[in-house]
Amino acid sequence: MITETIPQIVYEKLKSSRTIGVFTGAGMSAESNIPTFRGNEGLWKKFKPEELANFDAFMRNPELVWEWYSARKKIIHGSKPNPGHFALAELEQLIDEVIIITQNIDNLHRRAGSTTVYELHGNIERNYCIKCGEHYSDDVILSGSLPPICTKCNGLVRPDVVWFGEYLPQDEFSASENAARMSDVFFSLGTSGIVYPAASIPHIAKYAGAFIVEINPETTPLSEIADITILGKSGIILPEIINELKSIKNEGT
Ligand code: BV8
Ligand code: ZN
């Protein structure tokens, strides 16, 4: 069902849920003024993420790739969680287990207070040397020249994110698959659902019998498996759902 309002069944399902899985993409952070990948805000209009977020592009032109990442790091450092992130953190007071599975690398779920967060595509605030693995924090990286060179072995330093053609962190991915299998209700928020294998997570939840709720201003390939697709912004819809759930739980109905 595709709707612009929040159907009653969403509350019925949430009320009786023990475990909620939440799969998020760049749309979750759009209201934190972090541009999405494929939307028309087109911070990436000049180049396609697939062309820059890959190891070969990095080795061919580390300056260009670092120009893109340092611009994004600055946007992310200047951003803050939006009401959608805070609503998900608040959900932990109402439901036994809330597990966030994010494709985002902006750390906003943790900064909003969510305590169980699996980052499938890494975290832009972390960096490491491709030769010796030495870790470097952003304040070191952003205060020096680009591309950053390892002070221990002179290797190239890269952002600790998963590039196209690279494997996802195995522990995070299998923990996410398990979370999807255990979910009573599974949210898909602000994602175009086209990047694999991350986008297989909502399918695993569906196959295991979860009630799938999608929130996105437009339909996506995941709308096909969603029980409910709510056409709207996550920063608006999520607080509405959490506030209504809070009053239902308070009334004890
Ligand atoms: C891999 C980190 C194995 C870097 C990113 C099938 C199986 C396996 C792999 C593949 C496959 N088919 C193709 C592949 C290859 C590839 C892939 O999926 N390509 C796509 C483009 C087809 N996958 C890979 O390469 C993955 N690795 O497969 O390893 C392997 C290993 C070796 C050899 C072969 C295989 C690695 C993929 C990870 C890439 N890294 N990010 C960085 O960020 O710089 S992906 C990037 O896309 C981000 O993580 C982003 O989150 C992710 C997905 O995009 P979305 O989050 O969905 O964002 P998008 O802009 O697309 O959509 C935003 C949505 O929000 C929209 O729907 C919009 O309507 C909505 N929205 C807007 N505003 C709001 C909103 N919603 C709610 N509220 C709002 N306010
Ligand atoms: Zn090194």
Short mmCIF file of C-alpha atoms and ligand atoms in Angstrom, two decimals:
data_model
loop_
_atom_site.label_atom_id
_atom_site.label_comp_id
_atom_site.label_asym_id
_atom_site.label_seq_id
_atom_site.Cartn_x
_atom_site.Cartn_y
_atom_site.Cartn_z
CA MET A 1 0.00 0.00 0.00
CA ILE A 2 1.35 3.45 -0.98
CA THR A 3 0.06 6.33 1.11
CA GLU A 4 0.81 9.90 2.26
CA THR A 5 -0.57 9.28 5.76
CA ILE A 6 0.44 6.83 8.50
CA PRO A 7 -2.01 3.89 8.52
CA GLN A 8 -3.27 2.52 11.86
CA ILE A 9 -1.76 -0.90 11.13
CA VAL A 10 1.74 0.60 11.53
CA TYR A 11 0.91 1.35 15.19
CA GLU A 12 -0.71 -2.05 15.72
CA LYS A 13 2.44 -3.76 14.44
CA LEU A 14 4.80 -1.49 16.41
CA LYS A 15 2.81 -1.93 19.65
CA SER A 16 3.34 -5.68 19.62
CA SER A 17 6.97 -5.58 18.36
CA ARG A 18 9.95 -6.77 20.36
CA THR A 19 12.64 -6.12 17.71
CA ILE A 20 12.65 -3.36 15.08
CA GLY A 21 15.20 -3.25 12.24
CA VAL A 22 15.87 0.10 10.53
CA PHE A 23 17.69 0.25 7.17
CA THR A 24 18.74 3.80 6.25
CA GLY A 25 20.26 5.55 3.25
CA ALA A 26 21.35 9.04 2.25
CA GLY A 27 17.75 10.36 2.28
CA MET A 28 17.77 9.97 6.08
CA SER A 29 20.44 12.72 6.22
CA ALA A 30 18.97 14.96 3.49
CA GLU A 31 17.25 17.08 6.18
CA SER A 32 20.65 17.47 7.83
CA ASN A 33 21.71 19.20 4.59
CA ILE A 34 23.92 16.34 3.47
CA PRO A 35 23.31 15.87 -0.26
CA THR A 36 22.08 12.46 -1.39
CA PHE A 37 23.85 10.52 -4.11
CA ARG A 38 21.26 10.23 -6.79
CA GLY A 39 18.88 13.00 -5.93
CA ASN A 40 18.71 16.20 -7.94
CA GLU A 41 20.56 18.23 -5.28
CA GLY A 42 23.40 16.91 -7.42
CA LEU A 43 26.43 17.72 -5.30
CA TRP A 44 27.56 14.71 -7.22
CA LYS A 45 26.09 16.02 -10.49
CA LYS A 46 29.63 16.75 -11.73
CA PHE A 47 30.76 13.16 -11.18
CA LYS A 48 28.93 9.90 -10.47
CA PRO A 49 29.68 8.33 -7.07
CA GLU A 50 30.56 5.10 -8.85
CA GLU A 51 33.32 6.97 -10.73
CA LEU A 52 34.93 8.44 -7.60
CA ALA A 53 34.09 6.02 -4.80
CA ASN A 54 36.36 3.28 -6.09
CA PHE A 55 39.93 2.18 -5.44
CA ASP A 56 41.15 2.49 -9.06
CA ALA A 57 39.96 6.12 -9.28
CA PHE A 58 41.74 6.74 -5.98
CA MET A 59 45.05 5.27 -7.20
CA ARG A 60 44.73 7.07 -10.55
CA ASN A 61 43.91 10.45 -9.06
CA PRO A 62 44.17 10.57 -5.24
CA GLU A 63 44.03 14.38 -5.29
CA LEU A 64 40.60 14.44 -7.02
CA VAL A 65 39.14 11.72 -4.79
CA TRP A 66 40.48 13.48 -1.68
CA GLU A 67 39.05 16.79 -2.94
CA TRP A 68 35.62 15.10 -3.04
CA TYR A 69 36.01 13.48 0.38
CA SER A 70 37.39 16.52 2.17
CA ALA A 71 34.45 18.56 0.80
CA ARG A 72 32.06 15.91 2.14
CA LYS A 73 33.91 15.69 5.47
CA LYS A 74 33.51 19.44 5.94
CA ILE A 75 29.75 19.24 5.12
CA ILE A 76 29.34 16.34 7.57
CA HIS A 77 31.35 18.01 10.35
CA GLY A 78 29.07 21.04 9.96
CA SER A 79 25.90 18.95 9.97
CA LYS A 80 23.83 17.64 12.88
CA PRO A 81 21.26 14.92 13.37
CA ASN A 82 17.74 15.87 12.26
CA PRO A 83 14.38 15.05 13.95
CA GLY A 84 14.32 11.73 12.08
CA HIS A 85 17.59 10.59 13.68
CA PHE A 86 16.41 11.72 17.13
CA ALA A 87 13.08 9.93 16.69
CA LEU A 88 14.91 6.64 16.00
CA ALA A 89 17.05 7.16 19.11
CA GLU A 90 13.86 7.82 21.15
CA LEU A 91 12.28 4.64 19.78
CA GLU A 92 14.73 2.72 22.01
CA GLN A 93 12.71 3.90 25.05
CA LEU A 94 9.54 2.35 23.59
CA ILE A 95 10.71 -0.90 21.99
CA ASP A 96 12.94 -3.63 23.51
CA GLU A 97 15.39 -3.75 20.62
CA VAL A 98 15.99 -1.15 17.86
CA ILE A 99 18.78 -2.03 15.43
CA ILE A 100 19.99 0.58 12.93
CA ILE A 101 21.57 -0.73 9.73
CA THR A 102 22.93 2.21 7.80
CA GLN A 103 24.56 2.71 4.40
CA ASN A 104 25.43 6.24 5.54
CA ILE A 105 28.97 7.15 6.55
CA ASP A 106 28.04 10.37 8.40
CA ASN A 107 27.82 9.01 11.98
CA LEU A 108 24.56 10.94 12.56
CA HIS A 109 22.64 7.98 14.05
CA ARG A 110 25.22 7.60 16.85
CA ARG A 111 25.41 11.36 17.34
CA ALA A 112 21.59 11.36 17.78
CA GLY A 113 21.88 8.71 20.52
CA SER A 114 21.11 5.40 18.76
CA THR A 115 23.07 2.68 20.55
CA THR A 116 23.03 -0.27 18.12
CA VAL A 117 24.26 0.96 14.73
CA TYR A 118 25.79 -1.21 11.99
CA GLU A 119 27.66 0.84 9.36
CA LEU A 120 27.68 -1.23 6.17
CA HIS A 121 29.69 1.28 4.13
CA GLY A 122 32.15 2.54 6.77
CA ASN A 123 32.51 5.92 8.44
CA ILE A 124 33.89 9.07 6.78
CA GLU A 125 35.33 10.33 10.09
CA ARG A 126 37.89 7.47 10.05
CA ASN A 127 40.95 7.20 7.74
CA TYR A 128 43.77 4.65 7.36
CA CYS A 129 47.04 4.09 5.51
CA ILE A 130 46.62 1.64 2.61
CA LYS A 131 50.15 0.27 3.19
CA CYS A 132 50.54 -0.19 6.96
CA GLY A 133 46.95 0.33 8.20
CA GLU A 134 47.84 3.17 10.57
CA HIS A 135 44.67 5.06 11.55
CA TYR A 136 44.38 8.87 11.21
CA SER A 137 41.68 11.15 12.64
CA ASP A 138 39.98 13.85 10.58
CA ASP A 139 41.54 16.76 12.44
CA VAL A 140 45.01 15.46 11.47
CA ILE A 141 43.87 14.81 7.88
CA LEU A 142 42.01 18.09 7.32
CA SER A 143 44.81 20.22 8.80
CA GLY A 144 47.46 18.85 6.39
CA SER A 145 47.93 18.79 2.62
CA LEU A 146 46.00 16.40 0.37
CA PRO A 147 46.36 13.58 -0.43
CA PRO A 148 47.49 12.71 3.13
CA ILE A 149 50.68 10.63 3.38
CA CYS A 150 51.33 8.21 6.24
CA THR A 151 53.94 9.55 8.67
CA LYS A 152 54.97 5.98 9.50
CA CYS A 153 55.58 4.47 6.07
CA ASN A 154 54.88 7.16 3.45
CA GLY A 155 51.86 5.21 2.17
CA LEU A 156 48.70 6.90 0.84
CA VAL A 157 45.98 7.47 3.47
CA ARG A 158 42.34 6.79 2.43
CA PRO A 159 38.90 7.36 4.02
CA ASP A 160 37.61 4.30 5.93
CA VAL A 161 34.61 3.83 3.65
CA VAL A 162 33.57 0.90 1.42
CA TRP A 163 34.14 1.76 -2.24
CA PHE A 164 32.38 0.18 -5.20
CA GLY A 165 33.90 -3.22 -5.93
CA GLU A 166 35.01 -3.58 -2.28
CA TYR A 167 33.62 -6.04 0.25
CA LEU A 168 31.44 -4.81 3.06
CA PRO A 169 32.74 -5.33 6.64
CA GLN A 170 31.81 -8.98 7.26
CA ASP A 171 30.87 -8.64 10.96
CA GLU A 172 28.60 -5.64 10.33
CA PHE A 173 26.98 -7.34 7.35
CA SER A 174 26.25 -10.66 9.07
CA ALA A 175 25.00 -8.86 12.21
CA SER A 176 22.70 -6.87 9.89
CA GLU A 177 21.42 -10.04 8.21
CA ASN A 178 20.64 -11.52 11.66
CA ALA A 179 18.91 -8.32 12.75
CA ALA A 180 16.78 -8.38 9.59
CA ARG A 181 15.78 -12.00 10.32
CA MET A 182 14.76 -11.16 13.91
CA SER A 183 12.78 -8.00 13.08
CA ASP A 184 9.02 -7.88 13.73
CA VAL A 185 8.79 -4.52 11.94
CA PHE A 186 11.50 -3.45 9.47
CA PHE A 187 11.82 0.15 8.28
CA SER A 188 13.50 1.15 5.01
CA LEU A 189 14.20 4.89 5.25
CA GLY A 190 15.61 7.31 2.67
CA THR A 191 17.22 4.81 0.35
CA SER A 192 16.90 4.19 -3.38
CA GLY A 193 17.54 0.52 -2.63
CA ILE A 194 19.85 -0.01 -5.62
CA VAL A 195 23.26 -0.53 -4.02
CA TYR A 196 24.03 -4.18 -3.31
CA PRO A 197 24.68 -6.26 -1.29
CA ALA A 198 23.36 -3.69 1.29
CA ALA A 199 19.96 -3.49 -0.45
CA SER A 200 19.51 -7.25 0.08
CA ILE A 201 18.95 -6.60 3.82
CA PRO A 202 15.30 -5.47 3.51
CA HIS A 203 14.65 -8.51 1.30
CA ILE A 204 16.04 -10.79 4.04
CA ALA A 205 13.68 -9.12 6.55
CA LYS A 206 10.73 -9.58 4.19
CA TYR A 207 11.57 -13.23 3.58
CA ALA A 208 11.79 -13.82 7.33
CA GLY A 209 8.26 -12.43 7.77
CA ALA A 210 8.87 -8.85 8.97
CA PHE A 211 6.26 -6.14 8.38
CA ILE A 212 8.07 -3.74 6.01
CA VAL A 213 7.49 0.04 6.29
CA GLU A 214 9.22 2.27 3.73
CA ILE A 215 9.46 6.08 4.14
CA ASN A 216 10.59 8.02 1.09
CA PRO A 217 9.18 10.98 -0.89
CA GLU A 218 9.12 8.66 -3.91
CA THR A 219 8.67 4.95 -4.57
CA THR A 220 11.76 2.77 -5.06
CA PRO A 221 12.49 -0.85 -6.06
CA LEU A 222 11.99 -1.69 -2.35
CA SER A 223 8.38 -0.43 -2.60
CA GLU A 224 7.61 -3.76 -4.26
CA ILE A 225 8.31 -5.68 -1.04
CA ALA A 226 7.05 -2.98 1.39
CA ASP A 227 3.76 -3.63 3.16
CA ILE A 228 3.40 0.13 3.52
CA THR A 229 5.22 2.89 1.60
CA ILE A 230 4.66 6.28 3.23
CA LEU A 231 5.45 9.05 0.72
CA GLY A 232 7.14 11.69 2.84
CA LYS A 233 10.30 12.95 4.48
CA SER A 234 11.82 10.80 7.25
CA GLY A 235 12.48 13.91 9.38
CA ILE A 236 8.74 14.64 9.41
CA ILE A 237 7.11 11.19 9.35
CA LEU A 238 9.32 9.46 11.96
CA PRO A 239 8.69 11.98 14.79
CA GLU A 240 4.95 11.70 14.04
CA ILE A 241 5.09 7.90 14.35
CA ILE A 242 7.16 7.96 17.54
CA ASN A 243 4.98 10.63 19.23
CA GLU A 244 1.78 8.72 18.42
CA LEU A 245 3.37 5.43 19.61
CA LYS A 246 4.42 7.13 22.86
CA SER A 247 0.84 8.26 23.61
CA ILE A 248 -0.56 4.83 22.69
CA LYS A 249 1.92 3.16 25.07
CA ASN A 250 1.14 5.74 27.81
CA GLU A 251 -2.61 5.07 27.51
CA GLY A 252 -1.69 1.40 27.81
CA THR A 253 -4.12 0.65 24.99
C1 BV8 B 1 30.46 -5.30 -3.52
C2 BV8 B 1 30.45 4.59 0.61
C3 BV8 B 1 31.38 -7.49 -3.53
C4 BV8 B 1 31.36 5.48 -0.14
C5 BV8 B 1 28.96 3.55 -1.02
C6 BV8 B 1 25.01 -7.23 -6.89
C7 BV8 B 1 25.61 -7.85 -5.79
C8 BV8 B 1 26.78 -7.35 -5.26
C9 BV8 B 1 27.36 -6.18 -5.81
C10 BV8 B 1 26.77 -5.58 -6.91
C11 BV8 B 1 25.61 -6.10 -7.44
N1 BV8 B 1 25.25 -5.31 -8.50
C12 BV8 B 1 26.13 -4.29 -8.62
C13 BV8 B 1 27.09 -4.45 -7.68
C14 BV8 B 1 28.22 -3.55 -7.52
C15 BV8 B 1 27.92 -2.37 -6.61
C16 BV8 B 1 26.54 -1.80 -6.76
O1 BV8 B 1 25.62 -2.16 -6.01
N2 BV8 B 1 26.39 -0.86 -7.68
C17 BV8 B 1 25.11 -0.19 -7.87
C18 BV8 B 1 25.35 1.28 -8.22
C19 BV8 B 1 24.31 -0.94 -8.92
N3 BV8 B 1 28.13 -2.78 -5.23
C20 BV8 B 1 29.39 -2.75 -4.75
O2 BV8 B 1 30.37 -2.48 -5.41
C21 BV8 B 1 29.54 -3.09 -3.25
N4 BV8 B 1 30.59 -4.07 -3.06
O3 BV8 B 1 29.59 -5.62 -4.26
O4 BV8 B 1 31.45 -6.16 -3.05
C22 BV8 B 1 32.34 -7.52 -4.66
C23 BV8 B 1 33.67 -7.33 -4.37
C24 BV8 B 1 34.58 -7.41 -5.42
C25 BV8 B 1 34.14 -7.67 -6.73
C26 BV8 B 1 32.77 -7.81 -6.99
C27 BV8 B 1 31.86 -7.74 -5.96
C28 BV8 B 1 29.97 -1.87 -2.46
C29 BV8 B 1 28.92 -0.81 -2.50
C30 BV8 B 1 29.28 0.30 -1.50
C31 BV8 B 1 29.65 1.56 -2.24
N5 BV8 B 1 29.85 2.65 -1.29
N6 BV8 B 1 29.17 4.52 -0.12
C32 BV8 B 1 30.91 6.91 -0.06
O5 BV8 B 1 29.84 7.21 0.53
O6 BV8 B 1 31.66 7.74 -0.57
S1 BV8 B 1 27.46 3.47 -1.80
C33 BV8 B 1 26.55 4.88 -1.62
O7 BV8 B 1 25.24 4.54 -2.15
C34 BV8 B 1 26.26 5.34 -0.21
O8 BV8 B 1 26.66 4.46 0.81
C35 BV8 B 1 24.74 5.43 -0.22
O9 BV8 B 1 24.19 5.38 1.01
C36 BV8 B 1 24.47 4.22 -1.03
C37 BV8 B 1 23.08 3.95 -1.46
O10 BV8 B 1 22.50 5.12 -1.90
P1 BV8 B 1 21.27 5.67 -1.00
O11 BV8 B 1 21.72 5.75 0.41
O12 BV8 B 1 20.07 4.87 -1.26
O13 BV8 B 1 21.17 7.14 -1.52
P2 BV8 B 1 20.50 7.64 -2.88
O14 BV8 B 1 20.98 9.04 -3.11
O15 BV8 B 1 20.67 6.61 -3.94
O16 BV8 B 1 18.93 7.68 -2.55
C38 BV8 B 1 18.45 8.59 -1.57
C39 BV8 B 1 16.98 8.28 -1.37
O17 BV8 B 1 16.48 9.12 -0.33
C40 BV8 B 1 16.13 8.56 -2.60
O18 BV8 B 1 15.26 7.45 -2.82
C41 BV8 B 1 15.31 9.80 -2.23
O19 BV8 B 1 14.01 9.78 -2.78
C42 BV8 B 1 15.24 9.66 -0.72
N7 BV8 B 1 15.08 10.91 0.04
C43 BV8 B 1 15.49 12.16 -0.30
N8 BV8 B 1 15.17 13.02 0.70
C44 BV8 B 1 14.55 12.28 1.68
C45 BV8 B 1 14.50 10.94 1.26
N9 BV8 B 1 13.95 9.97 2.01
C46 BV8 B 1 13.43 10.32 3.20
N10 BV8 B 1 13.43 11.59 3.68
C47 BV8 B 1 13.99 12.58 2.95
N11 BV8 B 1 14.00 13.85 3.43
ZN ZN B 2 51.54 3.65 6.64
#
